[in-house]
Coordinates of C-alpha atoms in Angstrom, one line a residue:
M1 CA 0.0 0.1 -0.2
T2 CA 1.4 3.4 -1.0
T3 CA 0.7 6.2 1.5
A4 CA 0.5 9.9 0.4
A5 CA 3.8 10.2 2.6
T6 CA 5.7 7.7 0.7
K7 CA 4.5 9.4 -2.6
K8 CA 5.7 12.8 -1.2
N9 CA 9.3 11.4 -0.3
T10 CA 9.3 9.5 -3.6
A11 CA 8.5 12.9 -5.6
R12 CA 11.4 14.7 -3.3
A13 CA 14.0 11.7 -4.5
A14 CA 13.4 12.1 -8.2
E15 CA 13.4 16.0 -7.9
A16 CA 16.9 15.4 -6.1
D17 CA 17.9 12.9 -8.8
D18 CA 17.2 16.0 -11.6
E19 CA 19.1 18.6 -9.9
L20 CA 22.2 19.6 -11.8
A21 CA 25.3 20.0 -9.7
Y22 CA 28.7 22.0 -11.0
V23 CA 32.3 21.9 -10.1
T24 CA 34.8 24.4 -10.7
L25 CA 38.2 24.0 -11.8
D26 CA 41.3 26.2 -12.7
F27 CA 43.5 25.4 -15.7
R28 CA 46.3 27.9 -16.5
G29 CA 44.9 30.8 -14.7
V30 CA 41.3 30.4 -16.0
T31 CA 38.3 29.2 -13.9
Y32 CA 35.7 27.0 -15.5
T33 CA 32.7 25.6 -14.2
V34 CA 31.8 22.3 -15.6
P35 CA 29.0 20.0 -14.7
D36 CA 29.5 16.9 -12.7
R37 CA 29.2 13.9 -14.5
D38 CA 25.5 12.9 -13.6
S39 CA 24.9 16.7 -14.7
A40 CA 26.3 16.7 -18.0
P41 CA 24.3 16.7 -21.2
M42 CA 23.2 13.8 -22.6
E43 CA 24.7 14.7 -26.1
V44 CA 28.2 14.3 -24.6
L45 CA 27.4 10.4 -24.7
E46 CA 26.5 10.8 -28.2
A47 CA 29.8 12.7 -29.2
E48 CA 32.0 11.1 -31.6
S49 CA 35.0 12.7 -30.4
D50 CA 36.6 13.5 -26.8
Y51 CA 36.8 17.0 -28.6
E52 CA 33.2 17.4 -29.4
A53 CA 32.4 16.1 -26.0
L54 CA 34.8 18.6 -24.3
R55 CA 33.1 21.4 -26.4
L56 CA 29.9 20.1 -25.2
I57 CA 30.6 20.1 -21.5
L58 CA 32.1 23.4 -21.7
G59 CA 29.4 25.3 -23.7
E60 CA 30.5 27.7 -26.3
E61 CA 31.4 30.8 -24.1
Q62 CA 33.7 28.6 -22.0
W63 CA 35.2 26.7 -25.0
A64 CA 35.9 30.3 -26.4
K65 CA 37.4 31.2 -23.4
F66 CA 39.9 28.4 -23.5
K67 CA 40.6 28.7 -27.3
A68 CA 41.6 32.3 -26.5
T69 CA 44.5 30.6 -24.2
K70 CA 46.2 29.6 -27.6
P71 CA 46.2 26.2 -26.3
T72 CA 49.0 23.3 -27.9
V73 CA 47.8 19.9 -28.3
G74 CA 49.3 19.0 -25.3
A75 CA 47.6 21.7 -23.2
Y76 CA 44.3 20.4 -24.5
R77 CA 44.9 16.9 -23.7
K78 CA 46.1 18.3 -20.1
F79 CA 42.9 20.0 -19.8
N80 CA 40.7 17.5 -21.3
T81 CA 41.9 15.4 -18.3
A82 CA 41.7 18.2 -15.5
V83 CA 38.1 18.7 -16.6
Y84 CA 36.8 14.9 -16.6
E85 CA 38.9 14.7 -13.2
A86 CA 37.1 17.4 -11.8
M87 CA 33.3 15.9 -13.2
G88 CA 34.6 12.8 -11.2
E89 CA 35.2 10.6 -14.3
D90 CA 38.0 8.3 -14.0
D91 CA 38.9 8.1 -17.7
A92 CA 39.1 11.4 -19.9
G93 CA 39.3 9.0 -23.0
N94 CA 42.5 10.2 -24.5

């Protein structure tokens, strides 16, 4: 038997699961805010490359901020790893 209190608690739990969480990281003097791994947009899973996934995670504004630093490929790889670690992922897919 489901009570009103149980329904209310279930609804609260569902709402909590839908809350988005973000983390910040600093990379080479620039601060970025990224979603934690469970808050990242679904499109990240559909990305055809790590490059595309990182761009989706950052969003256009932060992607432009990163690109403005004139990164090398090596810096990109380090940044990609730093972002995934900040998100709580074990493997950045590099």
